[in-house]
Coordinates of C-alpha atoms and ligand atoms in Angstrom, one line a residue:
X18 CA 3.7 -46.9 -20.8
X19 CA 1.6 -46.7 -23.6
X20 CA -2.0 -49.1 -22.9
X21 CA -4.5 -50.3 -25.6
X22 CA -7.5 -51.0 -24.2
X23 CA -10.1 -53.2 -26.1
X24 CA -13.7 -52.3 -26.4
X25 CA -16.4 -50.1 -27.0
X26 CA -18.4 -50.1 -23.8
X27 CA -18.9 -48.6 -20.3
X28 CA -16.9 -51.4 -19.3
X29 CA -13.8 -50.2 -21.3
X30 CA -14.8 -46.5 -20.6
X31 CA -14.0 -47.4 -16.8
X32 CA -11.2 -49.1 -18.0
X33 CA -9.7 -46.0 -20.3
X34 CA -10.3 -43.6 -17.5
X35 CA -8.7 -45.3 -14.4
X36 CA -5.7 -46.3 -16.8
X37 CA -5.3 -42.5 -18.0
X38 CA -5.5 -41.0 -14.7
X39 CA -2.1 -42.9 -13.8
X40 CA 1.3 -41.8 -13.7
X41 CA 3.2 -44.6 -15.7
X42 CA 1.0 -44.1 -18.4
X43 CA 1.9 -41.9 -21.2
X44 CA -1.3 -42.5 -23.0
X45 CA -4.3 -44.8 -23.8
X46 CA -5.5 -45.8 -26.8
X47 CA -9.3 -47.8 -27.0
X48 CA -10.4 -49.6 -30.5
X49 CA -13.0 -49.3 -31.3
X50 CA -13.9 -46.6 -28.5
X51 CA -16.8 -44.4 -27.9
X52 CA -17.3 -40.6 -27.7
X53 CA -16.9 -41.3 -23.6
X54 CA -14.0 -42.7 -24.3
X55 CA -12.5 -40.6 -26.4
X56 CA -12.1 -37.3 -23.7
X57 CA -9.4 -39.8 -21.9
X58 CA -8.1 -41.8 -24.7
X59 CA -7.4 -41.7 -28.4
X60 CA -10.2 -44.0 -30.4
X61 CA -8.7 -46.1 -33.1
X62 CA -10.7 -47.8 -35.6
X63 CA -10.5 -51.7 -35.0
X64 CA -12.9 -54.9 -35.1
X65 CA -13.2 -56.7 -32.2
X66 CA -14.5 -59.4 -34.0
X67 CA -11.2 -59.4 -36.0
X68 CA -7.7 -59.9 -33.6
X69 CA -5.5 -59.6 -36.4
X70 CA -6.6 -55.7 -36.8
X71 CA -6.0 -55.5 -32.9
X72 CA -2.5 -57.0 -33.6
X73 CA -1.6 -54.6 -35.9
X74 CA -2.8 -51.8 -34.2
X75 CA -0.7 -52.6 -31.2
X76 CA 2.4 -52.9 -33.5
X77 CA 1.8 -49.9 -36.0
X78 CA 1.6 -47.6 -32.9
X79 CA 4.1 -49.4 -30.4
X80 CA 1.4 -50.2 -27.7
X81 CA 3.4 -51.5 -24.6
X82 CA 0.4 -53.4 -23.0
X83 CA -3.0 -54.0 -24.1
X84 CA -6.2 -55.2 -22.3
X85 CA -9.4 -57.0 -23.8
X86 CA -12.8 -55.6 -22.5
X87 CA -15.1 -58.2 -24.1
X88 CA -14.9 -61.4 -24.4
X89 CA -15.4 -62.0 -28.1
X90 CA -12.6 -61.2 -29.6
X91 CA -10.1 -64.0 -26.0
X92 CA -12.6 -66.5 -27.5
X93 CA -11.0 -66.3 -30.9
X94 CA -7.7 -66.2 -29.7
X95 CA -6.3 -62.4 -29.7
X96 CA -4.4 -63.6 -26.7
X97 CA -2.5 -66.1 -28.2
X98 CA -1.8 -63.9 -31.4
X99 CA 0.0 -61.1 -29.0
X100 CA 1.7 -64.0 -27.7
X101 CA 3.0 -65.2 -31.1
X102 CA 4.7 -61.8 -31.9
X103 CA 5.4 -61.1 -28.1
X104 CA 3.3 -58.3 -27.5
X105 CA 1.8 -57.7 -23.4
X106 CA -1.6 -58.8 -23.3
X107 CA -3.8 -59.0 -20.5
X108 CA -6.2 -61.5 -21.0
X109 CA -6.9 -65.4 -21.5
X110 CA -5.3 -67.8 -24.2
X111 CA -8.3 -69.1 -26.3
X112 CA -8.3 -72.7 -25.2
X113 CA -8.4 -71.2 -21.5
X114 CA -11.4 -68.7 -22.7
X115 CA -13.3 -72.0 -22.9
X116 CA -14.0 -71.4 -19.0
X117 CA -16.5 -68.6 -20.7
X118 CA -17.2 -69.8 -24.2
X119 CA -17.8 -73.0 -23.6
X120 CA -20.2 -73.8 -19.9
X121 CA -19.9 -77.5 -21.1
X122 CA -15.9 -77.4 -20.6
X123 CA -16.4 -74.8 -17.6
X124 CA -18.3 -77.5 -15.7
X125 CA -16.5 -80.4 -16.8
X126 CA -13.4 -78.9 -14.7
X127 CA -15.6 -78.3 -12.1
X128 CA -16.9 -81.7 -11.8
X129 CA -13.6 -83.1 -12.1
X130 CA -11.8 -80.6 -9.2
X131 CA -14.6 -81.0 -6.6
X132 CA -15.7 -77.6 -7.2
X133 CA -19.0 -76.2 -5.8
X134 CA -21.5 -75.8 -8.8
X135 CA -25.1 -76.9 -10.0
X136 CA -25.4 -80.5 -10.8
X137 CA -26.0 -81.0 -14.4
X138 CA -25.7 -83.0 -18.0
X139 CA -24.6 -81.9 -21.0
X140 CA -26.2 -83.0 -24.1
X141 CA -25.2 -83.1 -27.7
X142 CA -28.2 -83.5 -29.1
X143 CA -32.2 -83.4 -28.4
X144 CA -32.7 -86.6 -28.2
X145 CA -30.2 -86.9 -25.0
X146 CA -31.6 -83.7 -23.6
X147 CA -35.4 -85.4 -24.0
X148 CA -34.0 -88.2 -22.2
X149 CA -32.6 -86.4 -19.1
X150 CA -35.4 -84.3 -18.8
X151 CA -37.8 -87.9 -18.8
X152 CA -35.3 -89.0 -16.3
X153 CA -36.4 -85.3 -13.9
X154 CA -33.1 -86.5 -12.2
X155 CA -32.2 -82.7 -11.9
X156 CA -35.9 -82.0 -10.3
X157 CA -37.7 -78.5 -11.3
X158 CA -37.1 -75.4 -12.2
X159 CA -34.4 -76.9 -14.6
X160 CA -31.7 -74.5 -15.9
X161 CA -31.0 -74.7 -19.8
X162 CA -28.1 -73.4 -20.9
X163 CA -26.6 -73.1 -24.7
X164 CA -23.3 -74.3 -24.6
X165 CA -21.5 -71.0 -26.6
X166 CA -21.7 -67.7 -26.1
X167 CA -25.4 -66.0 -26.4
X168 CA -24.8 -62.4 -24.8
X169 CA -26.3 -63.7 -21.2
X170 CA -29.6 -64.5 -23.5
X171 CA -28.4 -68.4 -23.8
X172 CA -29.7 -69.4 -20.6
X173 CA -33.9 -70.6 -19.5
X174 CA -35.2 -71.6 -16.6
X175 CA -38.0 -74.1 -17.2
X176 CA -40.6 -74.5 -14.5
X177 CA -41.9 -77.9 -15.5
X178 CA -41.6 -80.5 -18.2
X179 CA -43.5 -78.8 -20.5
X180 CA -41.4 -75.4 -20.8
X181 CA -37.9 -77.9 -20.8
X182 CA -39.3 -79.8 -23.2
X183 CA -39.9 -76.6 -25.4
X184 CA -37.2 -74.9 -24.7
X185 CA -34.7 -77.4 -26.0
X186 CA -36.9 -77.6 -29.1
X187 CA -36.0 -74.1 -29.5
X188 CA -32.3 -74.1 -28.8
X189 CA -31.4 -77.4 -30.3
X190 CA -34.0 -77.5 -33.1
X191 CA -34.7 -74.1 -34.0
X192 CA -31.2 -73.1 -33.2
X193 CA -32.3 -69.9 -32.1
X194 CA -28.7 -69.2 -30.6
X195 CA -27.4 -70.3 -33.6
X196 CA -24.3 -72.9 -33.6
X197 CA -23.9 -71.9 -29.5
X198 CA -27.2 -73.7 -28.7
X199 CA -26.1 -76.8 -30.7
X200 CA -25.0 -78.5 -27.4
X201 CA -26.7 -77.4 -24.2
X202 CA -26.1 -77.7 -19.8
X203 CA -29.0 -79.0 -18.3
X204 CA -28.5 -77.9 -14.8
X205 CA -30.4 -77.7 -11.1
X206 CA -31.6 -74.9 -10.3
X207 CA -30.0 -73.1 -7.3
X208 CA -31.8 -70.7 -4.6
X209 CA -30.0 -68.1 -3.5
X210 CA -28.5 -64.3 -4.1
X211 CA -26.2 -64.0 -6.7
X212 CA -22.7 -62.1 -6.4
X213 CA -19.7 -61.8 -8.2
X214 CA -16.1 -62.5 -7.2
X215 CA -13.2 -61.2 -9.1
X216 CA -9.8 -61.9 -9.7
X217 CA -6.7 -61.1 -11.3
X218 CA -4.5 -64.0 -12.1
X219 CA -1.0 -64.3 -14.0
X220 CA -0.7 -67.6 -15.2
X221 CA 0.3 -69.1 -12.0
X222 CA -0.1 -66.1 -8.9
X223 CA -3.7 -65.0 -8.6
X224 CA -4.5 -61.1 -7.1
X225 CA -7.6 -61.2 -5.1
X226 CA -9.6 -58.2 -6.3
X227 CA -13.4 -57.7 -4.6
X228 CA -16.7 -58.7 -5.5
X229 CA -19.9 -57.1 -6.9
X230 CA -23.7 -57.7 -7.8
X231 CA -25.0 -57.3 -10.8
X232 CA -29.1 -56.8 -11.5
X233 CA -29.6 -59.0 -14.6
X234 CA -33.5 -58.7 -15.3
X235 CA -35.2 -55.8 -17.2
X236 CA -37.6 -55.2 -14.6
X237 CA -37.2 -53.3 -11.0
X238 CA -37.8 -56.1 -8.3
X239 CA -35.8 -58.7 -10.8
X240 CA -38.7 -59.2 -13.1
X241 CA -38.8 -59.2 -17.2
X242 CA -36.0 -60.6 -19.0
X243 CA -32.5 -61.3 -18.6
X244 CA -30.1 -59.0 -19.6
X245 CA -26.6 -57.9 -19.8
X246 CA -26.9 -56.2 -16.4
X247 CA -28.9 -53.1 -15.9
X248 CA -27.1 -52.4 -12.8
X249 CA -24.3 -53.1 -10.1
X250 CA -22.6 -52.4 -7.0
X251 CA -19.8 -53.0 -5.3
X252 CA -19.1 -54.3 -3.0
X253 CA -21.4 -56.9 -2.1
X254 CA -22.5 -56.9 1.7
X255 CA -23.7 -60.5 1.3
X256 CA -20.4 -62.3 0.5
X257 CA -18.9 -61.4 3.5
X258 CA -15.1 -62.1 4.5
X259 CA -15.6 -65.6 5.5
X260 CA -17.3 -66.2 2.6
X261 CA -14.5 -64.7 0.5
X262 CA -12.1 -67.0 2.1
X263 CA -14.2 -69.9 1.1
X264 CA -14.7 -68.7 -2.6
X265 CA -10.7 -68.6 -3.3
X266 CA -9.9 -71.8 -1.3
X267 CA -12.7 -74.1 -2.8
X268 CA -13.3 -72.6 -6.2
X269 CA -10.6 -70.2 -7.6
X270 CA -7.5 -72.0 -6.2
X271 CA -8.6 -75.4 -7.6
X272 CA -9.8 -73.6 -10.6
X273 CA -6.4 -72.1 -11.6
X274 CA -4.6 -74.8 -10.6
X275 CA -6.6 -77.4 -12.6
X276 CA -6.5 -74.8 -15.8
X277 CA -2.2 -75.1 -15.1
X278 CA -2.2 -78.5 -14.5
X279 CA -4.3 -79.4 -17.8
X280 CA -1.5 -76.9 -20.0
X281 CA -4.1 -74.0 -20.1
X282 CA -2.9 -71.6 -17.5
X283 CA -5.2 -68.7 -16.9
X284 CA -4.2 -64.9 -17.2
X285 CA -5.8 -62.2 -16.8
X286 CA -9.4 -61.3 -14.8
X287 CA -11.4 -64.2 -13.9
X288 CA -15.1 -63.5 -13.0
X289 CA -16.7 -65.8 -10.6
X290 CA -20.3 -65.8 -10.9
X291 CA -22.0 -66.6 -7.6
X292 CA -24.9 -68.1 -6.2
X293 CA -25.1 -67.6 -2.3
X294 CA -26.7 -70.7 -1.1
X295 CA -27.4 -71.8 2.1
X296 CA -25.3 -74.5 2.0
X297 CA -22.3 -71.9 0.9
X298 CA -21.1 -70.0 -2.4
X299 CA -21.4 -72.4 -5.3
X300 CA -20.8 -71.3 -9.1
X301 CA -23.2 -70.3 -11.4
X302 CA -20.6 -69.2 -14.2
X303 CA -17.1 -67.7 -15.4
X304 CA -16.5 -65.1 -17.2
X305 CA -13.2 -64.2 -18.1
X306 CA -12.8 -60.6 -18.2
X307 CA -14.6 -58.1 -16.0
X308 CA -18.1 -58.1 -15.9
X309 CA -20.0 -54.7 -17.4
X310 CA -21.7 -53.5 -15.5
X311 CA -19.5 -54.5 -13.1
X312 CA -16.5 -52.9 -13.7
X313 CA -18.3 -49.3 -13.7
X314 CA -18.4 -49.7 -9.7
X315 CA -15.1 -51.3 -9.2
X316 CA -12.5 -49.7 -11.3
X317 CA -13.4 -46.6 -9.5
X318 CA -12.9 -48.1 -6.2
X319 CA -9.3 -49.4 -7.0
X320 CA -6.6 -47.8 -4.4
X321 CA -3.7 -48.5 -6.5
X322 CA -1.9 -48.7 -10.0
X323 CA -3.9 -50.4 -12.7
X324 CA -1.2 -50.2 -15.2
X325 CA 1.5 -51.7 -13.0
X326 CA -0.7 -54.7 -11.9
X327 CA -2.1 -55.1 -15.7
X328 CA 1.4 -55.4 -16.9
X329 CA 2.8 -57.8 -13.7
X330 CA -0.1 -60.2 -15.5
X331 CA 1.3 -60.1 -18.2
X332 CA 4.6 -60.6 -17.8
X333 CA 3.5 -63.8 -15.0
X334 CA 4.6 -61.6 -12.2
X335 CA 2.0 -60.8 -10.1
X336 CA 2.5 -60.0 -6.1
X337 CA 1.0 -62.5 -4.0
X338 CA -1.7 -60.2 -2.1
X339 CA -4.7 -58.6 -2.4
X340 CA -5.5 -55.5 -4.4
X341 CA -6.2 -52.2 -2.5
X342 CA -10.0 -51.0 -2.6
X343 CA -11.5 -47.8 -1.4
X344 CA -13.9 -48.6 1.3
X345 CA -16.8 -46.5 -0.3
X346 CA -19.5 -48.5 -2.3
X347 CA -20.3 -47.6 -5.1
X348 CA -23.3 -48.2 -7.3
X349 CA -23.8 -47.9 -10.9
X350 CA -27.0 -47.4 -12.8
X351 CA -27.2 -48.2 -16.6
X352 CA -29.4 -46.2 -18.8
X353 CA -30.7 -48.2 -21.7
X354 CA -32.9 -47.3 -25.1
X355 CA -36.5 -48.2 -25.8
X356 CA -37.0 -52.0 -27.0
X357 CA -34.1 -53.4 -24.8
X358 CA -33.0 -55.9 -24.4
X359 CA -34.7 -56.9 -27.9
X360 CA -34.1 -54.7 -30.8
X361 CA -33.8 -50.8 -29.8
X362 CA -34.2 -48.2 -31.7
X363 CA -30.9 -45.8 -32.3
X364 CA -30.1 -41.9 -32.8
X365 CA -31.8 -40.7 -30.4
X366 CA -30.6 -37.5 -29.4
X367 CA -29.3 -37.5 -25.7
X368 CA -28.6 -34.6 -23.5
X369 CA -28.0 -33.4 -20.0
X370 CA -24.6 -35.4 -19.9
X371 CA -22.7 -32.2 -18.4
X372 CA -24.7 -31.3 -16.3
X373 CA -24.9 -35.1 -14.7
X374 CA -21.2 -35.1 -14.5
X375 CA -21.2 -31.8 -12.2
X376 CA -23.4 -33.6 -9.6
X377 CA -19.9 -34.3 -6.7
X378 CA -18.9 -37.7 -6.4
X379 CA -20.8 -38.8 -9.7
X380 CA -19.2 -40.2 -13.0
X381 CA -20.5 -41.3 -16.4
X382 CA -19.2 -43.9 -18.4
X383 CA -20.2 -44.1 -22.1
X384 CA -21.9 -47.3 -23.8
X385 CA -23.6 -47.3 -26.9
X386 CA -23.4 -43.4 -27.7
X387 CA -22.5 -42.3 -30.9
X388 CA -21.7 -38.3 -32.5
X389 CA -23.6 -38.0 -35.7
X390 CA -23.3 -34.3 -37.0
X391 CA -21.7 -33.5 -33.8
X392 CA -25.0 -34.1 -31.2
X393 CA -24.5 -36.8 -29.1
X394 CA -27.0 -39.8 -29.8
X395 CA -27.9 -43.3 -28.7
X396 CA -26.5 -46.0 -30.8
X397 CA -27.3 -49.1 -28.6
X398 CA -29.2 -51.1 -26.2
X399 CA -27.1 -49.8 -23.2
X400 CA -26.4 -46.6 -23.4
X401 CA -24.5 -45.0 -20.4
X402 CA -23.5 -46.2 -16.9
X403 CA -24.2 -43.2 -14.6
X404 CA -21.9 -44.3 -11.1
X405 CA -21.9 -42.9 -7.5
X406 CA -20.3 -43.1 -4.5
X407 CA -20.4 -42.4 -1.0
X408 CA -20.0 -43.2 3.0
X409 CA -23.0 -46.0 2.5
X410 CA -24.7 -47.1 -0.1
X411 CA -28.0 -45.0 0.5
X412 CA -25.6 -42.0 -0.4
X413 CA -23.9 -43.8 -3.2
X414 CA -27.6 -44.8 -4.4
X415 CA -28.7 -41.3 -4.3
X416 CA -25.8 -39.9 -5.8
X417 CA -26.1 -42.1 -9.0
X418 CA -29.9 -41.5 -9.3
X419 CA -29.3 -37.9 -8.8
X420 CA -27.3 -37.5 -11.9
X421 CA -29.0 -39.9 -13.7
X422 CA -31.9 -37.4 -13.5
X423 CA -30.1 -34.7 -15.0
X424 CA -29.6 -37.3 -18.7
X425 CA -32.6 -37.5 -21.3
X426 CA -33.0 -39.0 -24.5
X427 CA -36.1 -40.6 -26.0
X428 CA -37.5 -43.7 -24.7
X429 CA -34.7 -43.8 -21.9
X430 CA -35.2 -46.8 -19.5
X431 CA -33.8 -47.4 -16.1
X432 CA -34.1 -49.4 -13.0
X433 CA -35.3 -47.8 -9.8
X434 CA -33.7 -49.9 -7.3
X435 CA -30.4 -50.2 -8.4
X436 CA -28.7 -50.8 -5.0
X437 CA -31.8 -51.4 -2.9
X438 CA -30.5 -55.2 -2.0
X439 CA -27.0 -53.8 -0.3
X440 CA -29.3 -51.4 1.7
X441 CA -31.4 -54.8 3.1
X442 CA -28.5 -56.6 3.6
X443 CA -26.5 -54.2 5.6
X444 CA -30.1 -53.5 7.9
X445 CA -29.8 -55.2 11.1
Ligands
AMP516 P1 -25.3 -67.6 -17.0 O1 -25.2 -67.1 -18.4 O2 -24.7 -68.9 -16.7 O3 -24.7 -66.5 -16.0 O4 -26.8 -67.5 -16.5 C1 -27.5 -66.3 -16.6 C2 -28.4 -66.2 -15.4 O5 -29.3 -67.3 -15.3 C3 -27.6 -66.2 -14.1 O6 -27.1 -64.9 -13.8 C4 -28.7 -66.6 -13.1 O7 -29.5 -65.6 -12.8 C5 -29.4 -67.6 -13.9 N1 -28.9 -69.0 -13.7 C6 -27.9 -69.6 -14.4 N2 -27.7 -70.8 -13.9 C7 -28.5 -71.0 -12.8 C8 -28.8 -72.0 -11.9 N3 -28.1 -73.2 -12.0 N4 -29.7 -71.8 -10.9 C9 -30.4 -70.7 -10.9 N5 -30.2 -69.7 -11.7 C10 -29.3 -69.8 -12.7
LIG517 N1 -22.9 -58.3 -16.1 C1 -22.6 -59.6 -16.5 C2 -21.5 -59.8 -17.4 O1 -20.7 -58.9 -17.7 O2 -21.4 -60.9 -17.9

């Protein structure tokens, strides 16, 4: 079997390196790639912003199944452009992307299937937003969200009146998000510890996978700006079994039901953002692909075939059971350039990657690298994922910081305590 994956990131690094290490696969292609990428899969060049390139890529060299990484190029339809010339994808039609690329659809099914999420209003113009924030029916914090996709930048949390108030001014007015800000979610805020959930579904059939945390702000301790995640691991302690159980019967099941029911069915991997509150799991978001860094520490924890699950997706076939996980955690810390997660500077030169991938029980997945006059430099805001694993997570934790301390390039920035909230929860 012959695999395109989709993607430049450590996400699709993971990806490319779990497929190529299987026996049905005969080779992986990655457009556009990286130089990570490349020492397990042949780079094409392709736009991710432009599906019809992907399209014929997968025909000109006689791909047999590809998978999307981001979620950019499911939002404007790649899916259902395989799907017109029959050609395997894994991966969402674009009206059923909407459960990412649009929150104001993504909680209008919740609403309607009972589903446990934030109460909210969405509003299509200032004026309404002005007008529910008078009302301070949804109390303080407040949650402001840009309807469209923003990179995990679209979202504010308000303290009072004031800060609502100017934040949708900046949004809605200033259209700082651009066309994605021109209708926002004004939600409650929930208290809690966030997780994510995964799943692989087929249309129909849904594959529980496992779950994982993400750290989303700059800062160690969860301070400084969101991000797209400067960290993971997986699993995550907190959402424990029961839990689990709770999250497929009362969200995902009614989820991909209601996404059937309405003529949208949902394929491929559905990521359930979290927020453990103590009155149970309710749903902060959905993604609909894996979440990077995410997939860095569970990819490598998978106990079975990729490729034969990717391509039972596809085809609407999945087996009705769960997927098979190494015990191990795993925990992944992501390297990222001076300036993120504003603008970075690029072309640094970055070194010690060798030696970091000597270190046992250590691997490092490739981001925004680049080669430019064959030296290996930065080309991005996140740079590298560097993962490790062990027995616990203090092991795992200390694997991944280990290597990490072998990699250097100028203005290199890092979380320290990557990990640090699995540790707490497993202490008596
Ligand atoms: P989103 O893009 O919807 O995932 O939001 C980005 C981040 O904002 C989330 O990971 C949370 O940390 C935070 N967030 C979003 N919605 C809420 C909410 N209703 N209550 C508290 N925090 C939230
Ligand atoms: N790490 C969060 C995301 O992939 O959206």
């Amino acid at each position: 079997m012959k695999i395109l994956v989709v993607g430049s990131g450590a996400r699709e690094h993971a990806l490319a390196w779990k497929l190529a290490a299987e026996r049905a696969v005969s080779g992986v292609l990655c457009a556009p790639g990286n130089p990570g990428i490349a020492a397990v899969a042949r780079c094409v060049e392709g736009d991710v912003a432009n599906p019809r390139s992907l399209l014929e890529i997968a025909a000109r060299e006689s791909v047999d199944l590809t998978v999307v990484g981001p979620e950019l190029p499911l939002s404007l339809g790649v899916v259902d452009l395989f799907a017109a010339e029959r050609r395997a994808i894994v991966g969402p039609s674009r009206a059923a992307a909407a459960l990412e690329s649009s929150k104001a659809f993504a909680k209008d099914v919740m609403r309607r299937h009972g589903v446990p999420t934030a109460a909210f209003e969405v509003c299509d113009s200032a004026a309404a937003a002005y007008a529910v924030i008078a009302s301070g029916a949804l109390g303080y914090p407040l949650v402001l969200k840009a309807d469209g996709l923003a990179a995990g930048k679209g979202v504010v949390i308000a303290p009072d009146r004031a800060g609502a108030e100017d934040a949708v001014r900046r949004t809605m007015v200033d259209r700082r998000f651009g066309a994605a800000g021109d209708r926002i979610v004004l939600e409650e805020c929930l208290v809690g510890e966030e997780a994510s959930y995964f799943v692989l579904a087929d249309g129909t059939a849904c594959m529980p996978l496992t779950s994982a945390q993400d750290h989303k702000r700059i800062f160690d301790g969860d301070r400084g700006p969101n991000t797209g995640g400067m960290g993971a691991f997986a699993p995550a302690p907190r959402l424990t079994p029961e839990m689990e159980r709770r999250v497929l019967r009362d969200i995902v099941q009614p989820v991909l039901e209601a996404m059937a029911e309405e003529g949208y069915p949902f394929r491929g991997f559905l990521y359930v953002g979290l927020m453990l509150t103590a009155s149970g799991p309710r749903v902060v978001e959905f993604n609909v692909r894996l979440g990077d860094p995410e997939a860095q520490v569970l990819l490598p924890r998978f106990d079975e075939d990729l490729s034969s699950l990717l391509s039972a997706a596809a085809a609407g076939a999945l087996p009705s059971r769960a997927a098979r996980f190494r015990r191990e955690p795993h925990v992944g810390v992501v390297l990222a350039a001076a300036g993120y997660p504003d603008s970075v500077e690029t072309g640094r030169v970055i070194t010690g990657l060798d030696d970091a991938a000597r270190v046992p029980d250590a691997l490092v997945f490739h981001a925004a690298t680049q080669r430019q006059h064959g030296t290996l430099v930065t080309a991005g805001g996140r740079v590298l994922t560097v993962v490790g694993h062990g027995t616990g997570y203090g092991e795992a934790i200390d694997v991944a910081y280990r290597a990490a301390s072998h990699i250097r390039f100028e203005g290199m920035q890092f979380r320290r305590d990557i990990g640090r909230k699995a540790l707490d929860a497993e202490a008596p």
